[in-house]
Amino acid sequence: MSLTRTVELEGHIIDSGTLQRAFGIVMDFGGSFEIETFDVGRHKDETSYCRMTVSADDERSLREILHELHQNGANLADPVDARVEPAPADQVVPQGFYSTTNHPTEIRYDGEWIPVEHIEMDCAIVVEQSAGDNTDARAYTKVLNAIREGDLVVTDEAGIRVKPPDRPRDSSGPFGFMQGGVSSERPSESLIREVADAIVATEERDESVLVVAGPAVIHAGGGDDLARLIREGYVDLLSAGNGFATHDIEHGLYGTSLGMDMETMEHPRKGHKHHIYAISEIIRAGGIEPAVAEGIVTEGVMYECVENDVPYVLAGSIRDDGPLPDTITDAVEAQEAIREQAREADLVLLLSSLLHSVAVGNCLPSTTKVVCVDINPATVTQLLDRGSSQAIGMVTDVGTFVPLLADAVLDSAA
Amino acid sequence: MSLTRTVELEGHIIDSGTLQRAFGIVMDFGGSFEIETFDVGRHKDETSYCRMTVSADDERSLREILHELHQNGANLADPVDARVEPAPADQVVPQGFYSTTNHPTEIRYDGEWIPVEHIEMDCAIVVEQSAGDNTDARAYTKVLNAIREGDLVVTDEAGIRVKPPDRPRDSSGPFGFMQGGVSSERPSESLIREVADAIVATEERDESVLVVAGPAVIHAGGGDDLARLIREGYVDLLSAGNGFATHDIEHGLYGTSLGMDMETMEHPRKGHKHHIYAISEIIRAGGIEPAVAEGIVTEGVMYECVENDVPYVLAGSIRDDGPLPDTITDAVEAQEAIREQAREADLVLLLSSLLHSVAVGNCLPSTTKVVCVDINPATVTQLLDRGSSQAIGMVTDVGTFVPLLADAVLDSAA
Amino acid sequence: MSLTRTVELEGHIIDSGTLQRAFGIVMDFGGSFEIETFDVGRHKDETSYCRMTVSADDERSLREILHELHQNGANLADPVDARVEPAPADQVVPQGFYSTTNHPTEIRYDGEWIPVEHIEMDCAIVVEQSAGDNTDARAYTKVLNAIREGDLVVTDEAGIRVKPPDRPRDSSGPFGFMQGGVSSERPSESLIREVADAIVATEERDESVLVVAGPAVIHAGGGDDLARLIREGYVDLLSAGNGFATHDIEHGLYGTSLGMDMETMEHPRKGHKHHIYAISEIIRAGGIEPAVAEGIVTEGVMYECVENDVPYVLAGSIRDDGPLPDTITDAVEAQEAIREQAREADLVLLLSSLLHSVAVGNCLPSTTKVVCVDINPATVTQLLDRGSSQAIGMVTDVGTFVPLLADAVLDSAA
Amino acid sequence: MSLTRTVELEGHIIDSGTLQRAFGIVMDFGGSFEIETFDVGRHKDETSYCRMTVSADDERSLREILHELHQNGANLADPVDARVEPAPADQVVPQGFYSTTNHPTEIRYDGEWIPVEHIEMDCAIVVEQSAGDNTDARAYTKVLNAIREGDLVVTDEAGIRVKPPDRPRDSSGPFGFMQGGVSSERPSESLIREVADAIVATEERDESVLVVAGPAVIHAGGGDDLARLIREGYVDLLSAGNGFATHDIEHGLYGTSLGMDMETMEHPRKGHKHHIYAISEIIRAGGIEPAVAEGIVTEGVMYECVENDVPYVLAGSIRDDGPLPDTITDAVEAQEAIREQAREADLVLLLSSLLHSVAVGNCLPSTTKVVCVDINPATVTQLLDRGSSQAIGMVTDVGTFVPLLADAVLDSAA
């Protein structure tokens, strides 16, 4: 005898792949389904609606199917309130806690659907309300280490609605609706122009561009042009590591990056001495900002950030030299700083930095636009494989990409 | 004023992604659609049916949309006969010739739907019929260089039905319904067992296993176990190049592959002398088969092929030494030999051989099962990105994969 | 008019490449040389000696040449004492501080050559002596952030001797003398046996084996066999990250890794819920050791570490979930813990973990044996490109490597 | 009791690594050596000379050591004439035939050292002389399939001198003396300028630039700029495949490459129809040259080759569509055509084409300058790992590289 539950899907569920995934999930998990109602959107702007009964042989299988369906936008048909349970201790979640996707999410609380703020994947949802009054109940995500004893944590999957992004109705613009697939064989120049247009449009809407940059940007010769983009106002936030900032500063101080003369390349030197000494000089000054103020650092990406009030997060890692005084060495603190930037960003450029890009990507909702550039196709694939609804992956050399992008941005803005 | 046409889709069009692609195509190309009829399959075993009117601003756009829809399984609602036109010259197709997909295809001829034989992508369809009698009209694919003046070549897209493979209803077995995505982070051993089971099952059904192998199989130490699989009857066809066969024979003759002692690895030698001399010895004998008969070649993959009557195709390439007398040096002839093997194969193993795997893959219909093993994730992605309905990609070392596979096959068969 | 200095090289300077590099450096930097004395070692066990005068057009060029020569084992012929200068502030080095290589190094102090303890690249050398007595003067490395105001830091390059490792006289064993070059086309099984023999020999000499492991070890199915190696006493130290430990614990708790059932693979689930909950459970218990004591964690790599008193370092990173209470979240602290392990290690296995492998590799002297296994050839190349004198790189799947290694180690030991 | 032989090395044997390799070979193979004479070159322009006695325990080991030494530039001290033996049959070499390196080589014949013409690796050396007169004896390489019965083939290793290229004395210019190591983290723009300068200098010396190009050059948008370089006279020879030429012609005919509109990218189409039809049109015209003459092909790389009399070789492969009538489908014939181009070339650019680049590289002597550009670091490493004395590897996107190169060449020439 089989167990059943009824779920609903709504929206552009055919062309966004939601319905395909739903059917696939039921079959993969050995269940079956019966469509009760299906109202197809007759035009591209009409949404569809599907109500179906899912059945499975046992409770565990049914629960797994419902879990997967739920993560992919199928919601239980008979809405009840979300269940909440107090966290038993700091950093400890109740059993059966609900772990978020990165898609827009609502929970039903006291009969009302309220949106979950700051949606981000792999978090718990905490509900907060003023005493005796649920009109201002709020729900928001918390990462595990932010959970405090007694926090009301949402458990199970009832009373929760997940909405994977619809395929954009308008196909103009370069941001594809990701269905897998990153190609290195694309006409790069025209794509770069489209990314440039998107950056300019973002700035024109007073939205924020976040650049996540790895040391390869400097080594490969893209530093001057990234600095130019910052100076011209096309970067609002910078996320990087101690290595990036040090290479950039070393390049400005000594014209070298890891000891290599960037102009002539005549005297390659393997020594890290300049690298260490650059850090030491910044420590002596008390940080990057005082070093800029004292005239020690007079050019480069970090210089332009200071001069143009572009906030930067430098996250530490176990392979760092130094680190610089500006580097946040505690991983939890650094993650929190990254999270704040990620929440502000409307367009994110991930430039040759796997570690920082993953960290930033983990904090992004699926609705943020993402451009990922790396010379390694596996890195691009990994970074885009997170359900972002609007994403571009480019397998190319960041040292030629950044100059071409800077030119294209300034052209596009002109 | 916009132009319209009506198309139909039928089958498991939701979970196979057909409908999603259809809607996406219309929107990507700037058209619009209006659903006329939509009968949803209520259970997983019921098919769905969709009839929709597609419109576009101009004739060219509409034609492009219809072309793409057609390639993806949407067929014109008002069937007419396929148009045919004689080829104007040898190896020359009429303008507007229809270029095939690798999906099962039918054409309408004299009011009857007839299947296209030997479906393979990027071919023309030629119709042949006995004089005065269309009961035995046949349609089959021809590659460009096989076209002869006067061949009746199908043009345009009317009267043609393409059927992309449905998602298998039964999710058991390792062969996923490809929707992109190859991961190197999979529990390899259990997946190898499932591939082994699939090989054993193929043999039990008297179907054919085709192995496509690159030289890395020998270098990495997988030669003995591939030979074992052949000896035990689990390989029916072998497709490789001159390099593979020579490394295998050299290994058998001298215990080396490209001069490296495979057992002790103590005396790595870079010289190709053994390699060239192995070819010279086979030429002296008159080919691999006489060399086996004369007792010159007494072990290895090629030896087992000869002893166990496993037909092999050795295709030449411009980087070959020699080549061996068995190697087909003409690319067109070699492709034809590969094509015949591909048509016979039911399960294809692509082992570390980009060039030969692409050549074989080009000739496979989308219904053939494929297992692709390479240490380079980009190679695996490229090989599987051809709409195969049942495919497994494994990013792993072929030198450890083949021995584990051979053990698993013999276990599974026992 | 040109400036000159005289340098000396001694040891197996021909076959270790030292002399080649020295000549190359002089020419690359536009200088010239004149050999004064050259005593060639006539047998393989005799060392050679070369005294040569280097000249350059200007002081700066000469200094650069001498710097590079020095880093590569050419020492000034007229030894003087090393110069020391007090650090001007905490974490600040004096100008011209000497930045270490990872090769054995000595400094001349009060006319005596004293070895630099804990040699590690990119550090400063600090000299310490008891008041009024230089018999017990010590020199040791300090990373930048460990420098304290007043530390006597070695500057310039006079009075310092660097000794790059000689090519081993005895070519037996798998550890090559690295001169670049990592190949994926090697007979993997025999190489694995040789690595196994090296591990067994290390343990027989009561030396230490350090394993650096990434999450891919667990995902790919190598966890059980790594646990077996620990249980059987073939691992003395473990260095990993929060992700590795969590995947391992999750696998033990739920039989999943990131939600995938490792045995059946039937129910792939993308959710991170198990992952987060595993961390939450360990936090509730107060850490991995109490979780083992309470019987919550009963198998796996971390379990075996606790049960067999194998010390582990879990270093945090900005992409971590949680983290586990055992994870050292501060990068500087974590690096210090890694450094202590690296100093103890005699043989290091780097298993599919770029970040942690780089961090460990940064702390290793060039005399430590290293085995690096990754499926990405670029990772292997990057990790071995640090002048290690005895290193093996293998481009292979860690999920098949670890089981084969465990079998080979137990075979070899039997 | 051990067996001994005496060998000599001469030239810049220290800084070119010859002596290091020689010592290493003796030790790797378990032999020992005794230096008899060592005259070190005292300045960078003086050569060194080393005479040493090599000993081994048995004849076979000694022979292996001598073989390896010989391949690396150590020649037997007591020169005798090279042994020659007639080839026993067409395409069959005598036992013990000498297999060439790609380094400049001489053989001793009738007491005279004569150079081996057209040196290329993995060939046999054939000696030819006019009847009764050895003053005009010639030696040249033959690949196996060119050997004819009775050809006098050099066997063994006596009477043969191999001269690996010396490290250039002059370090100016970008071409490094390859000792392994290709980095993606290089300042790309300045390196591109140096490659451009080398191209311009090659043309100014009336030497030949050979470009080997893969289809990715067209897909990635580099076709127009490669055409520009040809038009402006900076390319003397082109080597490519059927795929490259077809993509280029398709791009010219339809503004697409594999069906993708290169300008707007708005209508990506997967179909190969344009591709096949482009080939069909060229077949109809009778080839590329008649198609240019008839005004069918009016732009692009192939067009510029025809218009500017730049000879091209299009080699066929088993993955080709068509092929074009200009494509040489027989691998042996194609290889011969490639060989002729390779012999003429002074500077070779390998652009994103593994198969063709390997084929060309196989035919190049170690003295030819090589620039290799590919987005895959493994490809670059593989292509440069052939002992070329002057080589540059760049891991970058060919679609941005070619335009930057064309600009730099025209700048440099101006």
Short mmCIF file of C-alpha atoms in Angstrom, two decimals, chain C residues 189-315:
data_model
loop_
_atom_site.label_atom_id
_atom_site.label_comp_id
_atom_site.label_asym_id
_atom_site.label_seq_id
_atom_site.Cartn_x
_atom_site.Cartn_y
_atom_site.Cartn_z
CA GLU C 189 50.47 -0.06 -9.96
CA SER C 190 54.21 -0.56 -9.68
CA LEU C 191 54.65 3.03 -8.55
CA ILE C 192 52.01 2.54 -5.87
CA ARG C 193 53.94 -0.47 -4.61
CA GLU C 194 57.06 1.61 -4.31
CA VAL C 195 55.26 4.32 -2.38
CA ALA C 196 53.90 1.60 -0.09
CA ASP C 197 57.42 0.28 0.48
CA ALA C 198 58.61 3.79 1.33
CA ILE C 199 55.81 4.17 3.89
CA VAL C 200 56.62 0.84 5.51
CA ALA C 201 60.33 1.68 5.58
CA THR C 202 59.58 5.06 7.15
CA GLU C 203 57.62 3.41 9.93
CA GLU C 204 60.32 0.80 10.44
CA ARG C 205 62.82 3.59 11.00
CA ASP C 206 60.42 5.12 13.55
CA GLU C 207 60.09 8.16 11.36
CA SER C 208 56.84 9.98 10.74
CA VAL C 209 54.33 9.81 7.90
CA LEU C 210 52.14 12.91 7.52
CA VAL C 211 48.99 12.63 5.44
CA VAL C 212 47.43 15.81 4.04
CA ALA C 213 43.94 14.94 2.82
CA GLY C 214 41.21 16.82 1.01
CA PRO C 215 37.45 16.11 0.99
CA ALA C 216 37.79 14.31 -2.36
CA VAL C 217 39.38 11.39 -0.47
CA ILE C 218 36.00 10.82 1.19
CA HIS C 219 33.77 11.64 -1.80
CA ALA C 220 35.71 9.36 -4.06
CA GLY C 221 35.47 6.44 -1.67
CA GLY C 222 38.98 6.40 -0.20
CA GLY C 223 37.94 7.09 3.40
CA ASP C 224 37.68 3.50 4.61
CA ASP C 225 41.14 2.67 3.38
CA LEU C 226 42.73 5.78 4.82
CA ALA C 227 41.08 4.83 8.13
CA ARG C 228 42.57 1.35 7.74
CA LEU C 229 46.06 2.78 7.21
CA ILE C 230 45.69 4.84 10.40
CA ARG C 231 44.38 1.86 12.36
CA GLU C 232 47.28 -0.27 11.22
CA GLY C 233 49.79 2.37 12.29
CA TYR C 234 50.99 3.72 8.96
CA VAL C 235 49.97 7.32 9.51
CA ASP C 236 51.53 9.41 12.27
CA LEU C 237 50.07 12.82 11.59
CA LEU C 238 47.01 14.10 9.75
CA SER C 239 46.56 17.56 8.30
CA ALA C 240 43.23 18.47 6.78
CA GLY C 241 40.43 20.99 6.83
CA ASN C 242 37.02 21.33 8.34
CA GLY C 243 35.48 19.98 5.13
CA PHE C 244 37.47 16.77 5.17
CA ALA C 245 36.63 16.00 8.78
CA THR C 246 32.97 16.81 8.32
CA HIS C 247 32.59 14.65 5.21
CA ASP C 248 34.33 11.81 7.02
CA ILE C 249 32.11 12.13 10.08
CA GLU C 250 28.97 12.52 7.98
CA HIS C 251 29.91 9.38 6.09
CA GLY C 252 30.28 7.52 9.38
CA LEU C 253 27.07 8.93 10.88
CA TYR C 254 24.76 8.66 7.90
CA GLY C 255 26.59 6.61 5.29
CA THR C 256 26.53 9.68 3.08
CA SER C 257 29.01 12.27 1.97
CA LEU C 258 27.37 15.58 1.11
CA GLY C 259 24.12 13.67 1.11
CA MET C 260 25.09 10.98 -1.36
CA ASP C 261 24.67 7.37 -0.26
CA MET C 262 28.17 6.00 -0.73
CA GLU C 263 27.17 2.36 -1.03
CA THR C 264 24.22 2.33 -3.34
CA MET C 265 24.48 5.71 -4.99
CA GLU C 266 20.80 5.25 -5.61
CA HIS C 267 19.54 8.33 -3.94
CA PRO C 268 21.80 11.17 -4.84
CA ARG C 269 20.70 14.17 -2.87
CA LYS C 270 22.25 17.51 -3.28
CA GLY C 271 21.26 18.87 0.08
CA HIS C 272 23.88 19.81 2.61
CA LYS C 273 21.54 19.06 5.44
CA HIS C 274 23.41 16.00 6.70
CA HIS C 275 26.61 17.93 6.41
CA ILE C 276 25.37 20.77 8.62
CA TYR C 277 23.68 18.42 11.02
CA ALA C 278 26.85 16.36 11.42
CA ILE C 279 28.69 19.50 12.45
CA SER C 280 25.88 20.47 14.80
CA GLU C 281 26.04 17.07 16.48
CA ILE C 282 29.79 17.35 17.02
CA ILE C 283 29.34 20.85 18.45
CA ARG C 284 26.67 19.48 20.78
CA ALA C 285 29.14 16.82 21.97
CA GLY C 286 31.88 19.39 22.40
CA GLY C 287 34.24 18.19 19.71
CA ILE C 288 35.38 15.10 17.85
CA GLU C 289 37.11 13.45 20.78
CA PRO C 290 34.08 13.70 23.12
CA ALA C 291 31.89 12.57 20.20
CA VAL C 292 34.03 9.46 19.87
CA ALA C 293 33.97 8.95 23.64
CA GLU C 294 30.16 9.27 23.68
CA GLY C 295 29.86 6.74 20.89
CA ILE C 296 28.43 9.23 18.43
CA VAL C 297 31.30 8.79 15.98
CA THR C 298 32.18 5.12 15.64
CA GLU C 299 34.16 4.80 12.43
CA GLY C 300 36.10 6.69 9.83
CA VAL C 301 39.32 8.60 9.53
CA MET C 302 38.74 11.01 12.41
CA TYR C 303 37.55 8.14 14.62
CA GLU C 304 40.75 6.20 13.96
CA CYS C 305 42.84 9.30 14.65
CA VAL C 306 41.22 9.65 18.07
CA GLU C 307 41.42 5.94 18.88
CA ASN C 308 45.01 5.60 17.73
CA ASP C 309 46.33 8.87 19.13
CA VAL C 310 47.21 10.25 15.74
CA PRO C 311 47.38 14.03 16.18
CA TYR C 312 45.41 15.98 13.61
CA VAL C 313 45.29 19.59 12.59
CA LEU C 314 42.03 20.84 11.08
CA ALA C 315 42.59 24.22 9.53
#
